[in-house]
Tab-separated table of C-alpha atoms and ligand atoms in Angstrom:
chain	number	residue	atom	x	y	z
A	1388	MET	CA	10.172	-9.164	-30.811
A	1389	SER	CA	12.426	-10.088	-27.923
A	1390	ALA	CA	10.871	-10.155	-24.489
A	1391	PRO	CA	11.800	-7.137	-22.376
A	1392	ILE	CA	12.983	-8.041	-18.882
A	1393	VAL	CA	11.569	-6.464	-15.737
A	1394	ALA	CA	13.602	-7.149	-12.611
A	1395	VAL	CA	11.600	-6.950	-9.395
A	1396	ILE	CA	12.852	-7.105	-5.826
A	1397	GLY	CA	10.543	-9.142	-3.619
A	1398	GLY	CA	8.816	-12.485	-3.813
A	1399	GLY	CA	5.408	-11.908	-2.240
A	1400	GLN	CA	1.943	-11.751	-3.734
A	1401	LEU	CA	2.505	-8.462	-5.572
A	1402	ALA	CA	5.355	-9.786	-7.693
A	1403	ARG	CA	3.365	-13.006	-8.166
A	1404	MET	CA	0.469	-11.022	-9.621
A	1405	MET	CA	2.923	-9.057	-11.802
A	1406	GLN	CA	3.970	-12.445	-13.158
A	1407	GLU	CA	0.424	-13.239	-14.296
A	1408	GLU	CA	0.362	-10.079	-16.406
A	1409	ALA	CA	3.977	-10.405	-17.532
A	1410	SER	CA	3.123	-13.796	-18.997
A	1411	ALA	CA	0.211	-12.331	-20.943
A	1412	LEU	CA	2.277	-9.418	-22.269
A	1413	GLY	CA	5.309	-11.488	-23.197
A	1414	ILE	CA	7.431	-9.722	-20.589
A	1415	HIS	CA	10.138	-11.705	-18.825
A	1416	LEU	CA	9.853	-11.170	-15.077
A	1417	ARG	CA	12.916	-11.845	-12.983
A	1418	ALA	CA	12.245	-11.727	-9.256
A	1419	LEU	CA	14.700	-11.578	-6.369
A	1420	VAL	CA	12.872	-13.682	-3.810
A	1421	GLU	CA	13.335	-14.333	-0.112
A	1422	ALA	CA	12.743	-18.081	-0.345
A	1423	PRO	CA	12.442	-20.686	-3.113
A	1424	ASP	CA	8.938	-21.699	-2.006
A	1425	GLY	CA	7.461	-18.193	-1.613
A	1426	SER	CA	4.461	-16.721	-3.366
A	1427	THR	CA	6.354	-15.487	-6.453
A	1428	ALA	CA	8.937	-18.249	-6.707
A	1429	LEU	CA	6.127	-20.770	-7.147
A	1430	VAL	CA	5.105	-19.158	-10.449
A	1431	THR	CA	8.204	-17.321	-11.735
A	1432	VAL	CA	10.791	-19.464	-13.488
A	1433	ASP	CA	13.543	-16.856	-13.178
A	1434	SER	CA	13.482	-16.235	-9.422
A	1435	PRO	CA	16.930	-16.165	-7.813
A	1436	VAL	CA	16.966	-16.274	-4.018
A	1437	GLY	CA	18.674	-13.352	-2.318
A	1438	ALA	CA	18.329	-10.423	0.033
A	1439	ALA	CA	17.063	-7.018	-1.130
A	1440	ASP	CA	20.197	-5.361	0.271
A	1441	ASP	CA	22.692	-7.840	-1.219
A	1442	ALA	CA	24.505	-5.687	-3.788
A	1443	GLY	CA	25.757	-8.638	-5.788
A	1444	ALA	CA	22.363	-10.284	-5.966
A	1445	VAL	CA	20.575	-7.072	-6.986
A	1446	ARG	CA	23.217	-6.234	-9.602
A	1447	ALA	CA	22.848	-9.696	-11.136
A	1448	LEU	CA	19.062	-9.309	-11.042
A	1449	ALA	CA	19.194	-6.013	-12.928
A	1450	ALA	CA	21.680	-7.177	-15.568
A	1451	GLY	CA	20.094	-6.819	-19.001
A	1452	ALA	CA	16.749	-5.686	-17.574
A	1453	GLY	CA	14.726	-2.842	-19.070
A	1454	ALA	CA	13.844	-1.715	-15.558
A	1455	LEU	CA	14.471	-2.558	-11.928
A	1456	THR	CA	11.385	-2.223	-9.747
A	1457	PHE	CA	10.056	-3.313	-6.350
A	1458	GLU	CA	7.123	-4.872	-4.639
A	1459	HIS	CA	7.933	-3.159	-1.332
A	1460	GLU	CA	9.597	0.104	-0.383
A	1461	HIS	CA	12.056	-1.222	2.185
A	1462	GLN	CA	15.072	-0.956	-0.100
A	1463	ASP	CA	18.698	-0.039	0.472
A	1464	ASP	CA	18.845	3.574	-0.698
A	1465	ALA	CA	22.627	3.686	-1.214
A	1466	LEU	CA	22.546	0.526	-3.305
A	1467	LEU	CA	19.732	1.862	-5.522
A	1468	ARG	CA	21.622	5.130	-6.030
A	1469	ALA	CA	24.787	3.240	-6.972
A	1470	LEU	CA	22.860	1.129	-9.473
A	1471	ALA	CA	21.167	4.192	-10.979
A	1472	ALA	CA	24.627	5.799	-11.384
A	1473	GLU	CA	25.736	2.625	-13.203
A	1474	GLY	CA	22.908	3.086	-15.695
A	1475	VAL	CA	20.280	0.734	-14.259
A	1476	ARG	CA	16.772	2.131	-14.813
A	1477	VAL	CA	15.597	2.174	-11.204
A	1478	ARG	CA	11.826	2.753	-11.245
A	1479	PRO	CA	10.589	4.458	-9.230
A	1480	SER	CA	13.799	6.439	-8.734
A	1481	PRO	CA	15.523	6.409	-5.331
A	1482	ASP	CA	14.420	10.021	-4.704
A	1483	ALA	CA	10.773	9.196	-5.337
A	1484	LEU	CA	10.886	5.908	-3.460
A	1485	LEU	CA	12.123	7.671	-0.325
A	1486	LEU	CA	8.665	9.253	0.004
A	1487	ALA	CA	7.094	5.809	0.215
A	1488	ARG	CA	9.741	4.480	2.594
A	1489	ASP	CA	10.062	7.327	5.069
A	1490	LYS	CA	6.871	8.906	6.387
A	1491	ILE	CA	8.687	11.964	7.750
A	1492	ALA	CA	10.307	12.646	4.362
A	1493	MET	CA	6.840	12.194	2.830
A	1494	ARG	CA	5.223	14.644	5.281
A	1495	ARG	CA	7.905	17.259	4.495
A	1496	ALA	CA	7.368	16.752	0.770
A	1497	MET	CA	3.591	17.106	1.036
A	1498	ASP	CA	4.095	20.389	2.909
A	1499	VAL	CA	6.440	21.642	0.193
A	1500	ALA	CA	3.845	20.704	-2.432
A	1501	GLY	CA	1.108	22.430	-0.434
A	1502	LEU	CA	-1.027	19.303	-0.352
A	1503	PRO	CA	-3.536	18.755	2.467
A	1504	GLN	CA	-2.416	16.434	5.260
A	1505	PRO	CA	-2.811	15.955	9.031
A	1506	ALA	CA	-0.856	18.347	11.248
A	1507	TRP	CA	2.395	16.586	12.168
A	1508	THR	CA	5.743	16.918	13.862
A	1509	GLU	CA	8.863	14.847	14.386
A	1510	ALA	CA	9.715	13.737	17.928
A	1511	THR	CA	13.302	12.845	18.659
A	1512	GLY	CA	15.888	12.953	21.445
A	1513	ASP	CA	15.678	11.246	24.829
A	1514	GLY	CA	12.469	9.961	26.395
A	1515	ALA	CA	11.728	13.255	28.139
A	1516	ALA	CA	12.234	15.231	24.927
A	1517	ILE	CA	9.986	12.918	22.907
A	1518	ARG	CA	7.242	13.065	25.555
A	1519	ALA	CA	7.511	16.847	25.754
A	1520	THR	CA	7.148	17.087	21.963
A	1521	VAL	CA	4.067	14.866	21.973
A	1522	ARG	CA	2.496	16.783	24.891
A	1523	GLY	CA	3.178	20.113	23.176
A	1524	PHE	CA	1.694	18.826	19.922
A	1525	ALA	CA	-1.419	17.556	21.700
A	1526	ALA	CA	-1.810	20.878	23.526
A	1527	GLU	CA	-2.072	22.527	20.131
A	1528	HIS	CA	-4.018	19.907	18.167
A	1529	GLY	CA	-5.814	17.936	20.866
A	1530	TRP	CA	-5.846	14.286	21.958
A	1531	PRO	CA	-5.816	11.625	20.661
A	1532	VAL	CA	-2.629	11.742	18.601
A	1533	ILE	CA	-1.139	9.128	16.314
A	1534	LEU	CA	2.444	7.956	16.708
A	1535	LYS	CA	4.133	6.316	13.739
A	1536	THR	CA	7.459	4.741	13.166
A	1537	PRO	CA	8.784	6.652	10.124
A	1538	ARG	CA	10.155	3.572	8.371
A	1539	GLY	CA	9.461	-0.105	8.164
A	1540	GLY	CA	5.724	-0.006	8.939
A	1541	TYR	CA	3.178	-2.072	7.037
A	1542	ASP	CA	-0.365	-3.288	7.608
A	1543	GLY	CA	-0.739	-1.025	10.633
A	1544	HIS	CA	2.408	-2.292	12.380
A	1545	GLY	CA	4.138	0.900	13.346
A	1546	VAL	CA	0.977	2.954	13.948
A	1547	LEU	CA	-0.290	3.690	17.459
A	1548	LEU	CA	-3.248	5.745	18.660
A	1549	VAL	CA	-2.446	7.551	21.913
A	1550	ARG	CA	-5.594	8.659	23.684
A	1551	GLN	CA	-4.257	10.690	26.576
A	1552	GLU	CA	-1.170	12.063	28.216
A	1553	SER	CA	-0.863	9.274	30.793
A	1554	ASP	CA	-0.510	6.740	27.937
A	1555	LEU	CA	2.888	8.242	27.166
A	1556	GLU	CA	4.325	6.641	30.289
A	1557	ALA	CA	3.016	3.103	30.315
A	1558	GLY	CA	1.793	0.601	27.756
A	1559	ARG	CA	2.889	0.374	24.149
A	1560	ALA	CA	3.352	4.110	23.613
A	1561	GLY	CA	5.685	4.222	26.597
A	1562	GLN	CA	7.615	1.236	25.280
A	1563	TRP	CA	7.918	2.766	21.824
A	1564	ILE	CA	9.177	6.051	23.149
A	1565	ASP	CA	11.725	4.370	25.387
A	1566	ALA	CA	12.869	2.149	22.524
A	1567	VAL	CA	13.370	5.121	20.216
A	1568	ALA	CA	15.036	7.190	22.950
A	1569	THR	CA	17.613	4.490	23.685
A	1570	GLY	CA	18.556	4.801	20.030
A	1571	GLY	CA	18.253	2.598	17.023
A	1572	ALA	CA	15.760	0.128	18.417
A	1573	THR	CA	14.874	-2.437	15.790
A	1574	GLY	CA	11.387	-3.769	15.568
A	1575	GLY	CA	12.132	-6.920	13.625
A	1576	GLY	CA	8.492	-7.838	13.188
A	1577	GLY	CA	7.609	-6.521	16.621
A	1578	SER	CA	5.510	-3.475	17.273
A	1579	LEU	CA	8.029	-1.097	15.739
A	1580	GLY	CA	7.773	-2.893	12.434
A	1581	GLY	CA	11.454	-3.479	11.652
A	1582	GLY	CA	14.371	-1.194	10.805
A	1583	ALA	CA	16.349	1.215	12.943
A	1584	VAL	CA	14.076	3.818	14.535
A	1585	THR	CA	15.570	7.051	15.809
A	1586	SER	CA	12.552	9.350	15.743
A	1587	LEU	CA	8.781	9.166	15.737
A	1588	LEU	CA	6.241	10.851	13.517
A	1589	VAL	CA	3.502	12.519	15.554
A	1590	GLU	CA	0.215	13.140	13.723
A	1591	GLN	CA	-3.111	14.687	14.449
A	1592	ALA	CA	-5.756	11.943	14.505
A	1593	ILE	CA	-8.154	12.766	11.675
A	1594	PRO	CA	-11.801	11.941	12.501
A	1595	PHE	CA	-12.324	10.635	8.990
A	1596	THR	CA	-15.681	9.429	7.718
A	1597	ARG	CA	-13.891	6.993	5.417
A	1598	GLU	CA	-10.580	6.210	3.777
A	1599	LEU	CA	-9.950	6.545	0.062
A	1600	ALA	CA	-7.165	5.652	-2.321
A	1601	ALA	CA	-6.209	7.448	-5.513
A	1602	LEU	CA	-4.376	5.046	-7.805
A	1603	GLN	CA	-2.494	5.991	-10.934
A	1604	ALA	CA	0.463	4.910	-13.008
A	1605	ARG	CA	3.034	7.194	-14.549
A	1606	SER	CA	5.685	6.365	-17.097
A	1607	PRO	CA	9.144	7.969	-17.329
A	1608	SER	CA	8.041	9.901	-20.411
A	1609	GLY	CA	5.274	11.468	-18.361
A	1610	ARG	CA	2.162	9.554	-19.390
A	1611	ILE	CA	-0.362	9.107	-16.574
A	1612	ALA	CA	-3.412	6.868	-16.320
A	1613	SER	CA	-5.700	7.164	-13.285
A	1614	TRP	CA	-8.194	4.587	-12.085
A	1615	PRO	CA	-11.395	5.682	-10.347
A	1616	VAL	CA	-10.941	6.661	-6.688
A	1617	VAL	CA	-11.797	3.807	-4.329
A	1618	GLU	CA	-12.980	3.514	-0.758
A	1619	THR	CA	-10.845	1.266	1.416
A	1620	ILE	CA	-11.891	-0.348	4.664
A	1621	GLN	CA	-9.219	-1.339	7.181
A	1622	ALA	CA	-9.566	-3.813	10.021
A	1623	ASP	CA	-6.830	-3.896	12.681
A	1624	GLY	CA	-4.817	-1.409	10.606
A	1625	MET	CA	-4.867	-3.710	7.572
A	1626	CYS	CA	-6.820	-3.198	4.349
A	1627	SER	CA	-9.743	-5.613	4.346
A	1628	GLU	CA	-12.012	-4.353	1.545
A	1629	ALA	CA	-11.973	-1.956	-1.395
A	1630	LEU	CA	-15.032	-0.550	-3.171
A	1631	ALA	CA	-14.531	0.824	-6.674
A	1632	PRO	CA	-15.539	3.487	-7.374
A	1633	ALA	CA	-15.986	4.910	-3.846
A	1634	PRO	CA	-19.776	4.737	-3.436
A	1635	GLY	CA	-21.538	8.070	-3.255
A	1636	LEU	CA	-18.352	10.091	-3.151
A	1637	ASP	CA	-18.868	13.768	-3.888
A	1638	PRO	CA	-17.667	14.130	-7.538
A	1639	ALA	CA	-15.653	17.217	-6.606
A	1640	ALA	CA	-13.827	15.178	-3.963
A	1641	ALA	CA	-13.165	12.383	-6.450
A	1642	ASP	CA	-11.688	14.927	-8.868
A	1643	GLU	CA	-9.636	16.456	-6.090
A	1644	ALA	CA	-8.283	13.050	-5.014
A	1645	MET	CA	-7.261	12.335	-8.602
A	1646	ARG	CA	-5.670	15.773	-8.897
A	1647	ILE	CA	-3.658	15.130	-5.706
A	1648	GLY	CA	-2.504	11.785	-7.102
A	1649	ARG	CA	-1.410	13.308	-10.402
A	1650	GLU	CA	0.289	16.210	-8.651
A	1651	ILE	CA	2.360	13.849	-6.477
A	1652	ALA	CA	3.232	11.626	-9.433
A	1653	GLU	CA	4.392	14.564	-11.549
A	1654	ARG	CA	6.072	16.747	-8.961
A	1655	PHE	CA	8.101	13.924	-7.454
A	1656	ASP	CA	8.739	12.155	-10.773
A	1657	VAL	CA	7.128	8.901	-9.641
A	1658	THR	CA	7.226	6.065	-12.158
A	1659	GLY	CA	5.118	2.924	-12.038
A	1660	VAL	CA	1.992	2.602	-9.945
A	1661	LEU	CA	1.442	5.212	-7.235
A	1662	ALA	CA	-1.231	4.741	-4.574
A	1663	VAL	CA	-2.130	7.764	-2.480
A	1664	GLU	CA	-4.002	6.823	0.693
A	1665	LEU	CA	-6.361	9.584	1.789
A	1666	PHE	CA	-8.651	10.381	4.700
A	1667	ALA	CA	-12.014	11.919	3.778
A	1668	VAL	CA	-14.021	14.044	6.171
A	1669	GLU	CA	-17.535	14.334	4.810
A	1670	ALA	CA	-20.277	16.446	6.329
A	1671	PHE	CA	-23.711	17.019	4.854
A	1672	GLY	CA	-23.896	20.287	2.898
A	1673	GLU	CA	-20.163	20.965	3.204
A	1674	PRO	CA	-17.347	20.280	0.784
A	1675	THR	CA	-15.524	17.009	1.496
A	1676	ARG	CA	-12.087	17.526	3.020
A	1677	LEU	CA	-9.199	15.272	2.041
A	1678	PHE	CA	-5.905	14.585	3.838
A	1679	VAL	CA	-2.973	12.613	2.448
A	1680	ASN	CA	-2.194	9.630	4.684
A	1681	GLU	CA	0.654	7.846	2.952
A	1682	LEU	CA	2.082	6.822	-0.401
A	1683	ALA	CA	2.912	3.472	-1.977
A	1684	MET	CA	4.923	3.223	-5.188
A	1685	ARG	CA	4.041	-0.230	-6.426
A	1686	PRO	CA	0.808	-2.130	-6.958
A	1687	HIS	CA	-1.250	-1.655	-3.820
A	1688	ASN	CA	-3.987	-3.593	-2.034
A	1689	SER	CA	-6.457	-0.802	-2.872
A	1690	GLY	CA	-5.924	-1.638	-6.560
A	1691	HIS	CA	-6.443	-5.405	-6.585
A	1692	TRP	CA	-9.967	-4.806	-7.921
A	1693	THR	CA	-8.425	-3.634	-11.229
A	1694	GLN	CA	-7.633	-7.266	-12.100
A	1695	ASP	CA	-11.308	-7.884	-12.759
A	1696	GLY	CA	-12.939	-4.444	-12.820
A	1697	ALA	CA	-10.759	-2.349	-15.130
A	1698	VAL	CA	-9.509	-2.604	-18.703
A	1699	THR	CA	-5.904	-2.675	-17.482
A	1700	SER	CA	-4.937	-4.072	-14.091
A	1701	GLN	CA	-2.460	-2.287	-11.839
A	1702	PHE	CA	-0.021	-5.172	-12.295
A	1703	ALA	CA	-0.024	-4.922	-16.104
A	1704	GLN	CA	0.136	-1.138	-15.890
A	1705	HIS	CA	3.087	-1.188	-13.502
A	1706	LEU	CA	5.073	-3.328	-15.964
A	1707	ARG	CA	4.106	-1.119	-18.908
A	1708	ALA	CA	4.948	2.045	-16.961
A	1709	VAL	CA	8.373	1.004	-15.661
A	1710	LEU	CA	9.352	-0.108	-19.180
A	1711	ASP	CA	8.078	3.225	-20.568
A	1712	LEU	CA	5.649	1.423	-22.854
A	1713	PRO	CA	2.282	3.000	-23.749
A	1714	LEU	CA	-0.147	2.714	-20.842
A	1715	GLY	CA	-3.385	0.775	-21.022
A	1716	SER	CA	-6.820	2.191	-20.363
A	1717	ALA	CA	-7.657	2.559	-16.678
A	1718	GLU	CA	-11.395	2.700	-17.381
A	1719	PRO	CA	-13.608	0.472	-15.239
A	1720	THR	CA	-15.384	-2.349	-17.057
A	1721	ALA	CA	-18.412	-2.496	-14.750
A	1722	GLY	CA	-20.492	-0.130	-12.652
A	1723	ALA	CA	-18.909	-1.407	-9.457
A	1724	CYS	CA	-16.167	-3.762	-8.342
A	1725	VAL	CA	-15.706	-4.998	-4.807
A	1726	MET	CA	-12.558	-6.593	-3.405
A	1727	VAL	CA	-12.502	-8.489	-0.118
A	1728	ASN	CA	-9.200	-9.721	1.311
A	1729	LEU	CA	-8.723	-13.284	2.488
A	1730	ILE	CA	-6.841	-13.021	5.765
A	1731	GLY	CA	-5.926	-16.167	7.695
A	1732	GLY	CA	-8.466	-16.831	10.464
A	1733	ARG	CA	-8.218	-18.731	13.712
A	1734	HIS	CA	-8.332	-22.198	12.206
A	1735	GLU	CA	-6.885	-23.584	9.024
A	1736	PRO	CA	-9.697	-24.193	6.517
A	1737	GLY	CA	-10.547	-27.731	5.440
A	1738	GLU	CA	-9.444	-29.390	2.197
A	1739	ASP	CA	-12.765	-28.700	0.524
A	1740	ALA	CA	-12.855	-24.938	1.175
A	1741	LEU	CA	-11.768	-23.919	-2.320
A	1742	ALA	CA	-14.268	-26.192	-4.042
A	1743	ARG	CA	-17.065	-24.992	-1.776
A	1744	ALA	CA	-16.118	-21.347	-2.395
A	1745	MET	CA	-16.202	-21.934	-6.150
A	1746	ALA	CA	-19.573	-23.590	-5.893
A	1747	ALA	CA	-21.001	-20.850	-3.689
A	1748	ASP	CA	-20.556	-18.090	-6.253
A	1749	PRO	CA	-19.499	-18.956	-9.800
A	1750	GLU	CA	-19.070	-15.246	-10.631
A	1751	ALA	CA	-16.548	-14.662	-7.862
A	1752	ARG	CA	-13.012	-14.093	-9.059
A	1753	ILE	CA	-10.804	-15.888	-6.565
A	1754	HIS	CA	-7.131	-14.903	-6.314
A	1755	LEU	CA	-4.915	-17.017	-4.077
A	1756	TYR	CA	-1.291	-16.207	-3.341
A	1757	GLY	CA	0.067	-19.719	-2.824
A	1758	LYS	CA	1.064	-18.907	0.757
A	1759	SER	CA	0.892	-21.292	3.642
A	1760	TRP	CA	-1.908	-20.545	6.080
A	1761	ARG	CA	-1.234	-18.396	9.131
A	1762	THR	CA	-3.568	-16.383	11.340
A	1763	GLY	CA	-3.592	-12.732	10.261
A	1764	ARG	CA	-1.689	-13.350	7.030
A	1765	LYS	CA	-2.926	-12.012	3.674
A	1766	LEU	CA	-3.583	-15.201	1.689
A	1767	GLY	CA	-5.678	-13.978	-1.228
A	1768	HIS	CA	-8.630	-11.853	-2.243
A	1769	VAL	CA	-11.952	-12.139	-4.015
A	1770	ASN	CA	-13.258	-9.682	-6.609
A	1771	LEU	CA	-16.837	-9.336	-7.801
A	1772	VAL	CA	-18.196	-6.944	-10.417
A	1773	GLY	CA	-21.764	-5.758	-10.893
A	1774	PRO	CA	-23.996	-2.735	-11.340
A	1775	ALA	CA	-23.194	0.572	-9.647
A	1776	ASP	CA	-26.278	0.371	-7.442
A	1777	GLY	CA	-25.439	-3.136	-6.218
A	1778	VAL	CA	-22.314	-2.518	-4.155
A	1779	GLU	CA	-23.711	-3.798	-0.855
A	1780	ALA	CA	-24.956	-6.998	-2.459
A	1781	LEU	CA	-21.561	-7.544	-4.125
A	1782	ARG	CA	-19.894	-6.992	-0.799
A	1783	GLU	CA	-22.067	-9.561	0.941
A	1784	ARG	CA	-21.389	-12.085	-1.786
A	1785	ALA	CA	-17.625	-11.502	-1.762
A	1786	ARG	CA	-17.571	-11.742	2.040
A	1787	ALA	CA	-19.488	-15.006	1.874
A	1788	VAL	CA	-16.918	-16.520	-0.493
A	1789	VAL	CA	-14.065	-15.276	1.673
A	1790	ALA	CA	-15.726	-16.733	4.774
A	1791	ILE	CA	-15.683	-20.162	3.139
A	1792	LEU	CA	-12.050	-19.781	2.061
A	1793	ARG	CA	-11.160	-18.751	5.620
A	1794	GLY	CA	-12.801	-21.816	7.019
A	1795	ASP	CA	-15.438	-19.748	8.853
A	1796	ALA	CA	-18.371	-21.092	6.887
B	3293	LIG	N1	-3.445	10.620	11.265
B	3293	LIG	C1	-4.327	9.627	11.339
B	3293	LIG	N2	-5.591	9.860	11.760
B	3293	LIG	C2	-6.497	8.846	11.848
B	3293	LIG	N3	-6.246	7.555	11.540
B	3293	LIG	C3	-5.011	7.242	11.114
B	3293	LIG	C4	-3.982	8.256	10.987
B	3293	LIG	N4	-2.878	7.655	10.527
B	3293	LIG	C5	-3.177	6.344	10.363
B	3293	LIG	N5	-4.448	6.079	10.714
B	3293	LIG	C6	-5.125	4.761	10.637
B	3293	LIG	O1	-4.146	3.719	10.676
B	3293	LIG	C7	-4.106	3.008	9.425
B	3293	LIG	C8	-2.679	2.604	9.097
B	3293	LIG	O2	-1.857	3.776	9.004
B	3293	LIG	P1	-0.749	3.894	7.838
B	3293	LIG	O3	-1.415	3.794	6.547
B	3293	LIG	O4	0.068	5.114	8.089
B	3293	LIG	O5	0.128	2.643	8.230
B	3293	LIG	P2	0.821	1.461	7.449
B	3293	LIG	O6	1.035	0.380	8.402
B	3293	LIG	O7	1.994	2.007	6.741
B	3293	LIG	O8	-0.279	1.112	6.449
B	3293	LIG	P3	-0.478	0.030	5.339
B	3293	LIG	O9	-1.386	-0.991	5.959
B	3293	LIG	O10	-1.172	0.828	4.307
B	3293	LIG	O11	0.845	-0.491	4.965
B	3293	LIG	C9	-4.728	3.974	8.416
B	3293	LIG	O12	-5.235	3.288	7.310
B	3293	LIG	C10	-5.820	4.609	9.294
B	3293	LIG	O13	-6.924	3.747	9.436
B	3294	LIG	MG1	-1.579	2.694	4.959
């Protein structure tokens, strides 16, 4: 048995957690990393430093690999297409990946597939034209509306709630519109989230009762394994908690969410892990309504619970899927699993935080990403499993451990 090679672009926590599972499965992970001291480089022996859009570096990365995959969707489309034409197994394919990279392309595709989603339109042109489009959209669908940068967004960067018409002139919405209208504004970590922006996605604001995620993996030969649908909680636009399975979710809605996930995976030939973020509108005595928010084609924060709460984690499954190996069971191993993110707080925690967190709850599964501390940065997460009727207690316990790791307790 020779170890198959998976080449991954990106050196953050997702590739790092792929490494943990690659080691167990005897898979050789080769990661193209941004820096030699990043999250993945610290644990992956074969981790050349290079840029995701450096053709030479990516070609060398993919040489001899069973698959080329990604831990983020911000890839150079032309380069991926050239590699695919050269015979590299690019997974997911460039066509599929576009739906995770470009929210307008994704919205069009969901319409073609007839899947439920917020009303939307594309606003482009000069400042007056963009404002007129937004005003016209709001006249039809009501305020508030959501503005999104089609590409380059993450963790809520690139998403803006606009409450009323006057907000289109001043403040951040006004700045965004003017930046887009002057053509090719680049966010570069600013509010536009990086990348050239020439149009805005305008969406109806869904008054959701909660957010869900449908997570599945699909292999090139068409096998699919779906994990239970989870509830996700976001704070400041960033995922902060996930509850698996989504507590008290109407079983018909859970089935529907899984059907939507499978439909997207199959229709758009997605390979590897696919996360479908959904809004749920639940009203007593009425069927739950679901709306597709966005797609991710890689392990996703909503699936970190699978490391400790499912037979096969999303990281192991992603590797199996992109190599077209048989998939593992996606069955949960406990009645409930709760994941709470560790996000850098206002002060750096003391030296003893990890030891105190371990002591506070010996059942807590602590996952740290090896990143240096920074306010607002995702640094790790904590998983806890328990009985289905104990979700709130698990949540409190996981939060307590995270509070210690954050230096808040
Ligand atoms: N149409 C909408 N209606 C209501 N809330 C929305 C809408 N679109 C986005 N949101 C809120 O903003 C959050 C972030 O939006 P979205 O998922 O599109 O952005 P992102 O930055 O790409 O996300 P991620 O953090 O998943 O990378 C959503 O999780 C949701 O809470
Ligand atoms: Mg999102």
